[in-house]
Coordinates of C-alpha atoms and ligand atoms in Angstrom, one line a residue:
X1 CA 0.0 0.0 0.0
X2 CA 1.2 3.5 -0.8
X3 CA 1.8 5.4 2.5
X4 CA 1.1 9.2 2.9
X5 CA 4.8 9.7 3.6
X6 CA 5.7 8.4 0.2
X7 CA 3.1 10.6 -1.5
X8 CA 4.5 13.6 0.5
X9 CA 8.0 12.7 -0.7
X10 CA 6.8 12.8 -4.3
X11 CA 5.0 16.1 -3.7
X12 CA 8.0 17.6 -2.0
X13 CA 10.0 16.9 -5.2
X14 CA 10.1 20.4 -6.6
X15 CA 9.3 19.7 -10.3
X16 CA 6.2 17.7 -9.3
X17 CA 4.9 20.5 -7.1
X18 CA 5.5 23.0 -9.8
X19 CA 3.8 20.8 -12.4
X20 CA 0.8 20.4 -10.1
X21 CA 0.6 24.1 -9.5
X22 CA 0.8 24.7 -13.2
X23 CA -2.1 22.3 -13.9
X24 CA -4.2 23.9 -11.2
X25 CA -3.5 27.4 -12.5
X26 CA -4.2 26.2 -16.0
X27 CA -7.6 24.7 -15.1
X28 CA -8.6 27.9 -13.2
X29 CA -7.5 30.1 -16.1
X30 CA -9.4 27.9 -18.6
X31 CA -12.5 28.0 -16.4
X32 CA -12.3 31.8 -16.2
X33 CA -11.9 32.1 -19.9
X34 CA -14.8 29.7 -20.6
X35 CA -17.1 31.6 -18.2
X36 CA -16.2 35.2 -19.1
X37 CA -14.3 35.4 -22.4
X38 CA -15.3 32.4 -24.6
X39 CA -17.5 33.4 -27.6
X40 CA -20.2 31.2 -26.0
X41 CA -19.9 33.0 -22.6
X42 CA -23.1 35.0 -23.1
X43 CA -25.2 31.9 -23.5
X44 CA -27.1 30.7 -20.4
X45 CA -26.8 27.2 -18.9
X46 CA -25.3 25.4 -15.9
X47 CA -22.0 26.9 -15.0
X48 CA -20.4 23.5 -14.6
X49 CA -21.4 22.7 -18.2
X50 CA -19.7 25.9 -19.4
X51 CA -16.3 24.9 -17.9
X52 CA -16.2 21.1 -18.5
X53 CA -17.6 18.3 -20.7
X54 CA -18.1 16.3 -17.5
X55 CA -21.7 17.7 -17.0
X56 CA -22.7 16.6 -20.5
X57 CA -20.9 13.2 -20.1
X58 CA -22.5 12.5 -16.7
X59 CA -26.1 13.1 -18.0
X60 CA -25.4 11.3 -21.3
X61 CA -24.7 8.1 -19.4
X62 CA -27.5 8.6 -16.8
X63 CA -30.2 7.6 -19.2
X64 CA -32.0 10.9 -18.5
X65 CA -30.2 13.1 -21.1
X66 CA -33.3 14.2 -23.1
X67 CA -35.2 15.1 -19.9
X68 CA -32.2 16.9 -18.4
X69 CA -31.8 19.0 -21.5
X70 CA -35.5 19.7 -21.5
X71 CA -35.4 20.8 -17.9
X72 CA -32.5 23.1 -18.5
X73 CA -34.1 24.7 -21.5
X74 CA -37.0 25.5 -19.2
X75 CA -34.9 26.7 -16.4
X76 CA -32.6 29.1 -18.3
X77 CA -34.8 31.8 -19.8
X78 CA -34.3 34.0 -22.8
X79 CA -31.4 36.4 -22.3
X80 CA -30.0 39.6 -23.3
X81 CA -26.3 39.6 -24.2
X82 CA -24.8 42.5 -22.3
X83 CA -21.2 42.7 -23.2
X84 CA -19.6 39.6 -21.6
X85 CA -22.5 39.2 -19.0
X86 CA -26.0 38.0 -19.5
X87 CA -29.1 38.6 -17.5
X88 CA -32.2 36.5 -17.5
X89 CA -35.3 38.1 -19.0
X90 CA -38.0 37.6 -16.4
X91 CA -40.9 37.7 -18.8
X92 CA -44.3 36.8 -17.3
X93 CA -45.2 35.0 -20.5
X94 CA -41.9 33.2 -20.5
X95 CA -42.3 29.4 -21.0
X96 CA -38.8 28.2 -21.8
X97 CA -35.5 29.4 -23.1
X98 CA -34.5 29.1 -26.7
X99 CA -30.8 28.1 -26.3
X100 CA -28.5 26.8 -23.6
X101 CA -24.9 25.9 -23.4
X102 CA -24.4 22.3 -22.4
X103 CA -20.6 22.0 -22.8
X104 CA -17.8 24.5 -23.2
X105 CA -18.1 24.4 -27.0
X106 CA -21.7 23.2 -27.4
X107 CA -25.2 24.7 -27.6
X108 CA -28.7 23.2 -27.7
X109 CA -31.5 25.0 -29.4
X110 CA -35.2 24.4 -29.3
X111 CA -37.1 26.4 -31.9
X112 CA -38.2 25.2 -35.4
X113 CA -36.2 28.2 -36.8
X114 CA -33.0 26.9 -35.2
X115 CA -33.7 23.4 -36.6
X116 CA -34.1 24.9 -40.1
X117 CA -30.9 27.0 -39.8
X118 CA -28.9 24.0 -38.7
X119 CA -30.3 21.0 -40.6
X120 CA -31.4 22.7 -43.9
X121 CA -28.3 24.9 -44.4
X122 CA -26.4 23.8 -47.5
X123 CA -24.0 25.1 -50.1
X124 CA -23.6 23.5 -53.5
X125 CA -26.0 20.6 -52.3
X126 CA -23.6 19.8 -49.5
X127 CA -24.6 20.3 -45.9
X128 CA -22.9 23.4 -44.3
X129 CA -23.4 22.2 -40.7
X130 CA -21.2 19.1 -40.8
X131 CA -22.1 16.0 -38.7
X132 CA -19.6 15.4 -35.9
X133 CA -19.0 11.8 -37.1
X134 CA -19.6 8.5 -35.4
X135 CA -17.8 5.2 -35.7
X136 CA -18.1 3.7 -32.2
X137 CA -16.2 0.6 -33.0
X138 CA -13.4 2.5 -34.9
X139 CA -13.8 0.2 -37.9
X140 CA -12.4 2.9 -40.2
X141 CA -15.5 3.1 -42.2
X142 CA -18.4 5.4 -41.3
X143 CA -21.1 3.8 -43.4
X144 CA -23.7 6.4 -44.1
X145 CA -25.1 7.4 -40.7
X146 CA -21.7 8.3 -39.3
X147 CA -20.0 9.7 -42.4
X148 CA -18.9 13.3 -41.6
X149 CA -17.5 14.2 -45.0
X150 CA -20.4 16.0 -46.8
X151 CA -19.2 15.1 -50.3
X152 CA -18.7 11.4 -49.5
X153 CA -22.0 11.4 -47.6
X154 CA -23.8 12.8 -50.6
X155 CA -22.3 10.2 -52.8
X156 CA -23.4 7.3 -50.5
X157 CA -26.9 8.9 -50.0
X158 CA -27.4 9.3 -53.7
X159 CA -26.5 5.7 -54.4
X160 CA -28.9 4.5 -51.7
X161 CA -31.8 6.9 -52.5
X162 CA -33.7 4.5 -54.9
X163 CA -33.8 2.0 -52.0
X164 CA -36.3 4.3 -50.3
X165 CA -38.5 5.0 -53.4
X166 CA -42.2 4.2 -53.6
X167 CA -41.3 1.4 -56.1
X168 CA -39.1 -0.2 -53.6
X169 CA -41.7 0.0 -50.9
X170 CA -44.3 -1.7 -53.1
X171 CA -41.7 -4.4 -53.9
X172 CA -41.2 -5.0 -50.2
X173 CA -44.9 -5.3 -49.4
X174 CA -45.1 -9.2 -49.6
X175 CA -42.1 -9.4 -47.2
X176 CA -43.6 -7.0 -44.8
X177 CA -47.0 -8.6 -44.9
X178 CA -45.4 -12.1 -44.4
X179 CA -43.9 -10.9 -41.1
X180 CA -47.2 -9.2 -40.0
X181 CA -49.1 -12.5 -40.8
X182 CA -46.6 -14.5 -38.8
X183 CA -47.0 -12.1 -35.8
X184 CA -50.8 -12.2 -36.0
X185 CA -50.8 -16.0 -36.1
X186 CA -48.6 -16.1 -33.0
X187 CA -50.9 -13.7 -31.2
X188 CA -53.9 -15.9 -32.2
X189 CA -52.2 -18.9 -30.6
X190 CA -51.3 -17.0 -27.5
X191 CA -54.6 -15.2 -27.2
X192 CA -55.8 -14.8 -23.6
X193 CA -52.4 -15.2 -22.1
X194 CA -50.1 -12.5 -20.9
X195 CA -47.6 -11.3 -23.6
X196 CA -44.6 -9.3 -22.8
X197 CA -44.8 -6.9 -25.7
X198 CA -41.4 -5.2 -25.3
X199 CA -39.7 -8.4 -26.6
X200 CA -42.3 -9.0 -29.2
X201 CA -41.9 -5.5 -30.6
X202 CA -38.1 -6.2 -30.9
X203 CA -38.7 -9.6 -32.5
X204 CA -41.2 -8.3 -35.1
X205 CA -39.2 -5.1 -35.9
X206 CA -35.9 -7.0 -36.2
X207 CA -37.3 -9.7 -38.4
X208 CA -38.8 -7.1 -40.7
X209 CA -35.6 -5.0 -40.8
X210 CA -33.3 -8.0 -41.5
X211 CA -35.5 -9.2 -44.3
X212 CA -35.8 -5.7 -45.8
X213 CA -32.0 -5.3 -45.6
X214 CA -30.6 -8.8 -46.5
X215 CA -33.6 -11.0 -47.5
X216 CA -32.8 -13.0 -44.4
X217 CA -35.5 -14.3 -42.0
X218 CA -34.1 -14.0 -38.5
X219 CA -37.0 -16.1 -37.2
X220 CA -37.5 -14.3 -33.8
X221 CA -41.3 -14.3 -34.2
X222 CA -41.3 -17.8 -35.5
X223 CA -39.1 -19.2 -32.7
X224 CA -40.3 -16.8 -30.0
X225 CA -36.8 -16.2 -28.7
X226 CA -34.0 -13.7 -28.8
X227 CA -31.2 -14.3 -31.2
X228 CA -27.6 -13.8 -29.9
X229 CA -27.5 -10.7 -32.1
X230 CA -30.5 -9.1 -30.4
X231 CA -29.5 -10.1 -26.9
X232 CA -25.9 -8.8 -27.2
X233 CA -26.6 -5.7 -29.2
X234 CA -28.9 -4.3 -26.5
X235 CA -26.3 -5.1 -23.9
X236 CA -23.8 -2.7 -25.7
X237 CA -25.9 0.3 -24.9
X238 CA -23.6 1.7 -22.2
X239 CA -20.4 0.8 -24.1
X240 CA -21.6 2.6 -27.3
X241 CA -22.6 5.6 -25.2
X242 CA -19.3 5.8 -23.4
X243 CA -17.4 5.4 -26.6
X244 CA -19.2 8.4 -28.0
X245 CA -18.7 10.4 -24.8
X246 CA -14.9 9.7 -24.8
X247 CA -14.6 11.4 -28.2
X248 CA -15.5 14.7 -26.7
X249 CA -12.4 14.8 -24.5
X250 CA -8.8 15.5 -25.6
X251 CA -6.4 12.7 -26.5
X252 CA -4.8 12.4 -23.0
X253 CA -8.2 12.0 -21.3
X254 CA -9.4 9.6 -24.0
X255 CA -6.4 7.4 -23.5
X256 CA -7.2 7.2 -19.8
X257 CA -10.9 6.6 -20.5
X258 CA -10.5 3.9 -23.1
X259 CA -10.1 0.9 -20.7
X260 CA -13.2 2.1 -18.8
X261 CA -15.2 2.3 -22.1
X262 CA -14.3 -1.3 -22.9
X263 CA -15.1 -2.4 -19.3
X264 CA -18.7 -1.2 -19.9
X265 CA -19.1 -4.3 -22.2
X266 CA -20.7 -6.8 -19.8
X267 CA -18.2 -9.7 -19.3
X268 CA -20.9 -12.2 -20.3
X269 CA -20.9 -10.6 -23.7
X270 CA -17.1 -10.7 -24.3
X271 CA -16.9 -14.3 -25.6
X272 CA -19.8 -13.8 -28.0
X273 CA -18.4 -10.7 -29.8
X274 CA -15.9 -12.5 -32.1
X275 CA -18.6 -15.1 -32.9
X276 CA -21.1 -12.3 -33.7
X277 CA -18.7 -10.5 -35.9
X278 CA -17.8 -13.7 -37.7
X279 CA -21.5 -14.5 -38.2
X280 CA -22.2 -11.0 -39.6
X281 CA -19.4 -11.4 -42.1
X282 CA -20.6 -14.9 -43.1
X283 CA -24.3 -13.8 -43.4
X284 CA -23.1 -10.9 -45.6
X285 CA -21.0 -13.2 -47.8
X286 CA -23.9 -15.6 -48.2
X287 CA -26.1 -12.7 -49.2
X288 CA -23.6 -11.7 -51.8
X289 CA -23.6 -15.3 -53.1
X290 CA -27.4 -15.1 -53.5
X291 CA -27.3 -11.9 -55.6
X292 CA -30.1 -12.0 -58.2
X293 CA -31.8 -14.9 -56.4
X294 CA -33.8 -13.1 -53.7
X295 CA -37.6 -12.9 -53.7
X296 CA -37.6 -9.1 -53.2
X297 CA -35.6 -5.9 -53.8
X298 CA -33.8 -5.6 -50.5
X299 CA -31.3 -2.9 -49.6
X300 CA -28.3 -5.0 -50.5
X301 CA -29.7 -5.7 -54.0
X302 CA -30.1 -1.9 -54.3
X303 CA -26.5 -1.2 -53.4
X304 CA -25.0 -4.2 -55.3
X305 CA -27.2 -4.7 -58.3
X306 CA -26.7 -8.0 -60.1
X307 CA -25.7 -6.3 -63.4
X308 CA -22.7 -4.7 -61.5
X309 CA -19.5 -6.7 -60.7
X310 CA -18.9 -7.5 -57.0
X311 CA -16.6 -4.7 -55.8
X312 CA -13.2 -5.0 -54.1
X313 CA -12.7 -5.8 -50.4
X314 CA -12.8 -2.2 -49.2
X315 CA -16.0 -1.3 -50.9
X316 CA -17.6 -4.6 -49.9
X317 CA -16.7 -3.8 -46.2
X318 CA -18.4 -0.4 -46.7
X319 CA -21.5 -1.9 -48.1
X320 CA -21.6 -4.4 -45.2
X321 CA -21.3 -1.4 -42.8
X322 CA -24.1 0.5 -44.5
X323 CA -26.3 -2.6 -44.5
X324 CA -25.6 -3.1 -40.8
X325 CA -26.6 0.5 -40.1
X326 CA -29.8 0.2 -42.1
X327 CA -30.7 -2.8 -40.1
X328 CA -30.2 -0.9 -36.8
X329 CA -31.7 2.4 -38.1
X330 CA -34.9 0.5 -39.0
X331 CA -35.2 -2.1 -36.2
X332 CA -34.8 0.2 -33.2
X333 CA -37.3 3.0 -34.1
X334 CA -39.9 0.5 -35.4
X335 CA -39.7 -1.6 -32.3
X336 CA -40.1 1.6 -30.2
X337 CA -43.0 2.8 -32.2
X338 CA -44.9 -0.5 -32.1
X339 CA -44.5 -0.5 -28.3
X340 CA -45.2 3.2 -27.6
X341 CA -48.3 3.4 -29.7
X342 CA -50.0 0.4 -28.0
X343 CA -48.9 1.8 -24.6
X344 CA -50.5 5.3 -25.3
X345 CA -53.6 3.8 -26.8
X346 CA -54.2 1.4 -23.9
X347 CA -53.8 4.3 -21.4
X348 CA -56.8 6.1 -22.9
X349 CA -60.0 4.1 -23.5
X350 CA -61.6 6.8 -25.6
X351 CA -58.6 7.1 -28.0
X352 CA -58.4 3.3 -28.2
X353 CA -62.1 3.0 -29.0
X354 CA -61.9 5.7 -31.7
X355 CA -59.0 4.0 -33.4
X356 CA -60.6 0.6 -33.2
X357 CA -63.9 1.7 -34.5
X358 CA -62.3 3.5 -37.5
X359 CA -60.2 0.5 -38.5
X360 CA -63.1 -2.0 -38.2
X361 CA -65.4 0.2 -40.2
X362 CA -62.8 0.8 -42.9
X363 CA -62.1 -2.9 -43.6
X364 CA -64.3 -6.0 -44.1
X365 CA -61.5 -8.3 -44.5
X366 CA -57.9 -8.3 -43.2
X367 CA -56.6 -9.0 -46.7
X368 CA -57.7 -5.4 -47.6
X369 CA -55.2 -3.9 -45.1
X370 CA -52.3 -2.9 -47.2
X371 CA -49.4 -0.4 -47.1
X372 CA -51.4 1.7 -49.7
X373 CA -54.8 1.4 -48.0
X374 CA -53.6 2.5 -44.6
X375 CA -52.8 5.9 -46.1
X376 CA -56.5 6.3 -47.1
X377 CA -58.8 9.2 -46.4
X378 CA -61.0 6.9 -44.2
X379 CA -58.2 6.2 -41.7
X380 CA -57.4 9.8 -40.6
X381 CA -57.6 8.9 -36.9
X382 CA -55.3 5.9 -37.2
X383 CA -52.8 8.1 -39.1
X384 CA -53.1 10.7 -36.4
X385 CA -52.3 8.1 -33.7
X386 CA -49.1 7.3 -35.6
X387 CA -48.1 10.9 -35.9
X388 CA -48.8 11.4 -32.2
X389 CA -46.7 8.4 -31.3
X390 CA -43.8 9.7 -33.4
X391 CA -44.2 13.2 -31.8
X392 CA -44.1 11.9 -28.2
X393 CA -41.4 9.3 -28.6
X394 CA -38.6 10.9 -30.4
X395 CA -35.9 8.5 -31.7
X396 CA -32.6 10.3 -31.9
X397 CA -32.7 12.3 -28.7
X398 CA -29.0 12.8 -28.5
X399 CA -29.7 16.0 -30.4
X400 CA -28.1 15.3 -33.8
X401 CA -25.0 17.4 -33.2
X402 CA -23.5 19.4 -36.1
X403 CA -20.4 21.7 -36.4
X404 CA -21.1 25.4 -37.2
X405 CA -19.4 26.8 -40.2
X406 CA -19.8 30.3 -38.7
X407 CA -23.5 31.2 -39.3
X408 CA -26.6 32.7 -37.8
X409 CA -28.8 30.2 -35.9
X410 CA -32.2 31.5 -34.6
X411 CA -30.9 35.1 -34.7
X412 CA -27.6 34.4 -33.0
X413 CA -24.2 34.4 -34.7
X414 CA -22.6 31.0 -33.9
X415 CA -18.8 31.0 -34.5
X416 CA -17.1 28.4 -36.6
X417 CA -16.4 25.1 -34.9
X418 CA -19.1 25.4 -32.2
X419 CA -21.2 22.2 -31.9
X420 CA -24.9 22.9 -32.3
X421 CA -27.9 20.6 -31.9
X422 CA -31.7 20.9 -31.5
X423 CA -33.6 19.1 -28.9
X424 CA -36.6 17.9 -30.9
X425 CA -37.6 16.0 -27.7
X426 CA -37.9 19.3 -25.7
X427 CA -39.6 21.1 -28.7
X428 CA -42.4 18.5 -29.1
X429 CA -43.0 18.5 -25.4
X430 CA -43.2 22.2 -25.0
X431 CA -46.4 24.2 -24.4
X432 CA -45.0 26.8 -26.8
X433 CA -45.8 24.5 -29.7
X434 CA -48.4 22.1 -28.5
X435 CA -51.5 22.3 -26.3
X436 CA -51.4 19.7 -23.6
X437 CA -47.9 18.7 -24.9
X438 CA -47.4 15.7 -22.7
X439 CA -50.8 14.1 -23.5
X440 CA -51.4 11.6 -26.3
X441 CA -54.0 13.5 -28.3
X442 CA -54.3 12.3 -31.9
X443 CA -57.0 14.8 -32.5
X444 CA -54.4 17.5 -32.9
X445 CA -53.3 15.9 -36.2
X446 CA -56.8 15.7 -37.7
X447 CA -57.8 18.1 -40.5
X448 CA -59.6 21.1 -39.0
X449 CA -62.9 20.2 -40.8
X450 CA -63.0 16.7 -39.4
X451 CA -65.8 16.5 -36.8
X452 CA -63.4 14.7 -34.4
X453 CA -61.0 17.7 -34.5
X454 CA -60.8 19.6 -31.2
X455 CA -60.4 23.4 -31.5
X456 CA -58.2 23.4 -28.4
X457 CA -55.4 22.2 -30.7
X458 CA -56.0 24.8 -33.4
X459 CA -52.8 26.7 -32.5
X460 CA -50.5 23.7 -32.4
X461 CA -47.4 24.2 -34.4
X462 CA -47.3 20.7 -35.9
X463 CA -44.1 21.4 -37.8
X464 CA -42.3 21.6 -34.5
X465 CA -42.5 17.8 -34.5
X466 CA -39.8 16.4 -36.9
X467 CA -39.5 12.7 -36.0
X468 CA -37.4 12.1 -39.0
X469 CA -35.4 15.3 -38.7
X470 CA -34.9 17.2 -42.0
X471 CA -32.4 18.2 -44.7
X472 CA -29.7 16.2 -46.4
X473 CA -29.2 14.0 -43.5
X474 CA -32.9 13.6 -42.5
X475 CA -34.2 10.0 -42.3
X476 CA -34.7 8.5 -45.8
X477 CA -36.7 5.7 -44.2
X478 CA -39.5 8.0 -43.0
X479 CA -42.2 7.1 -45.5
X480 CA -41.4 3.4 -45.3
X481 CA -41.4 3.5 -41.5
X482 CA -44.7 5.5 -41.3
X483 CA -46.4 3.0 -43.7
X484 CA -45.2 0.0 -41.6
X485 CA -46.3 1.5 -38.3
X486 CA -49.8 2.3 -39.7
X487 CA -50.0 -1.2 -41.2
X488 CA -49.0 -2.8 -37.9
X489 CA -51.6 -0.8 -36.0
X490 CA -54.4 -1.4 -38.5
X491 CA -53.8 -5.1 -38.6
X492 CA -53.6 -5.6 -34.9
X493 CA -56.6 -3.4 -34.0
X494 CA -58.7 -5.1 -36.8
X495 CA -57.9 -8.6 -35.5
X496 CA -57.8 -8.2 -31.7
X497 CA -59.2 -6.6 -28.7
X498 CA -56.2 -5.6 -26.6
X499 CA -55.9 -5.0 -22.9
X500 CA -53.1 -4.4 -20.5
X501 CA -52.4 -4.8 -16.8
X502 CA -49.5 -2.3 -17.1
X503 CA -51.4 0.9 -17.5
X504 CA -49.1 2.5 -14.9
X505 CA -46.0 2.4 -17.1
X506 CA -44.8 6.0 -17.3
X507 CA -42.8 7.2 -20.3
X508 CA -41.2 9.9 -18.2
X509 CA -40.2 7.7 -15.3
X510 CA -39.7 4.2 -16.6
X511 CA -37.8 4.8 -19.9
X512 CA -34.1 5.5 -20.3
X513 CA -32.2 6.8 -23.3
X514 CA -28.5 6.3 -24.1
X515 CA -27.6 5.1 -27.6
X516 CA -30.7 3.0 -27.6
X517 CA -33.9 3.4 -25.7
X518 CA -34.3 1.1 -22.7
X519 CA -38.0 0.2 -22.1
X520 CA -39.7 -1.6 -19.2
X521 CA -41.6 -4.9 -19.7
X522 CA -45.1 -4.3 -21.0
X523 CA -47.7 -7.0 -20.5
X524 CA -50.7 -7.1 -22.8
X525 CA -53.4 -9.6 -23.7
X526 CA -54.9 -10.0 -27.1
X527 CA -58.3 -11.5 -27.8
X528 CA -59.4 -12.4 -31.3
X529 CA -62.4 -10.4 -32.5
X530 CA -65.3 -12.6 -33.4
X531 CA -67.1 -11.5 -36.5
X532 CA -70.5 -12.7 -37.7
X533 CA -70.3 -14.3 -41.1
X534 CA -72.8 -13.0 -43.6
Ligands
HEM601 C1 -40.0 5.3 -36.7 C2 -39.1 5.1 -37.5 C3 -37.9 6.0 -37.7 C4 -37.5 7.2 -37.1 C5 -38.3 8.0 -36.1 C6 -36.2 7.6 -37.7 C7 -35.6 8.7 -37.4 C8 -34.4 9.1 -37.9 C9 -33.7 10.4 -37.7 C10 -34.2 11.5 -36.8 C11 -32.6 10.4 -38.5 C12 -31.7 11.6 -38.6 C13 -30.3 11.4 -38.0 C14 -29.4 12.5 -38.2 O1 -29.9 13.6 -38.7 O2 -28.3 12.4 -38.0 C15 -32.5 9.2 -39.2 C16 -31.5 8.8 -40.1 C17 -31.6 7.7 -40.8 N1 -32.5 6.8 -40.9 FE1 -34.2 6.7 -39.8 N2 -35.9 6.6 -38.6 C18 -36.8 5.6 -38.7 C19 -36.8 4.5 -39.5 C20 -35.9 4.2 -40.4 C21 -36.0 3.2 -41.4 C22 -37.2 2.1 -41.5 C23 -34.9 3.2 -42.1 C24 -34.6 2.3 -43.2 C25 -33.7 1.4 -43.3 C26 -34.1 4.3 -41.7 C27 -32.9 4.7 -42.2 C28 -32.2 5.8 -41.8 C29 -30.9 6.2 -42.4 C30 -30.1 5.4 -43.4 C31 -30.5 7.3 -41.7 C32 -29.2 8.1 -41.9 C33 -29.4 9.2 -43.0 C34 -28.1 10.0 -43.2 O3 -27.2 10.1 -42.4 O4 -28.0 10.4 -44.4 N3 -34.8 4.9 -40.6 N4 -33.6 8.4 -38.9

């Protein structure tokens, strides 16, 4: 054991003391600069956040990040910039602030104008606010979702664009319906018994996503159990979050943090990682070998059409990465939406009854429920339920950070290099933009001449809800995702009466967000609707 005497001897050694003193003086000087002289010094926010990334890092790993940002946007009001000081504007009509500083070099905005200024800004068809970049596993390839180079991103996005066309969606319908059929059949078999829907939402969404991506049936719904991929990926939540956090610190701190980042991978998962990586590579190779022999136009077919030669190793690895990202980008949000929409519906008997009655009037036979028909004029309430689920359960609540090129955002000049993001989560839950913002009220999305529309929502700013973000990096899967969620809801409500014993689950208390959402168990019971034959 190290004795205090030994520590004192080291400290008594002159260069060590001088070095320590230098570090302390340096930290204090940096803090004074950050608080008083930094270009962001005039922006409000917690003082600790202005002088260190630790505040941001702590909340990012707590699972409460979106709520903490929302609280702080409420707490720190609009401000006047007065030289290097700011004062809060105590406005009696004040509801929440427009911008806060959450790290020495980072701001969060809330208004739709800020979102436009950041995410729609472009020059020569390339984004001006560049994405910060994200390659958690340091594979050396950013795929599409983590590609920070605007020109390279545009090239990849252009190549992928046809995969999200209407033609492609229609081509995928038999695959999507096949998985919905399988799910409905299982629910029929299990009717009357308690079903833990969190895992079913993952099973259905992952089966759908894997098939749409690689034409591979992962069989979760069929076998009613987690695959290793599903089990282990969800366990990497903390690791992936820490990996992202460590990037915000300088190299010296990163080197110290790296072992802790890897320690966040649960030991039970370690032995499986090489097997999973091998399986991913093998599955991808098998998919390449099946080129031209798939039943549907999946995303891989789109990226590597049969009339093109198989590219070299580097490009193949890139395509594999993009395919993996498409799988994740599709699976997680779909699973969350299947879950959240049933949760909100079952919490409110009137909303549930309205949705059920609309669907059962619209269709005489389940075979009529298609991706096209769920967009029909006679299903406005169902569509409103989906829009409301997407509003209340935002997907990418880490704020979609971008680097300012030196530009005006929401009326403020933001110097080059400052990281900016928008909290869509706080915006969609703010009374500035929505009446009864925390309530699930599909009525707000109905056309104003619909008899079910409620005038209380007439002033809602529906454009403040941007579940798929916007601009060159906005979600290309938005239309496909919306169609699938509507289809899921229509098919389930047409076929079953649903009830839950878990009405007390609270989105605000029981959910956590890191890289993925963590959701509590959700027990439901489905009962087949009996229809009289004519
Ligand atoms: C409820 C469903 C979904 C939601 C709420 C959602 C939301 C989002 C959001 C907010 C972004 C923007 C990220 C950013 O700006 O950095 C995004 C990106 C993306 N999403 Fe989705 N998404 C959903 C479903 C899907 C589906 C089904 C796919 C299809 C595979 C998909 C593919 C992608 C891709 C490829 C990107 C990256 C775009 C880029 O960087 O250019 N998403 N998604």
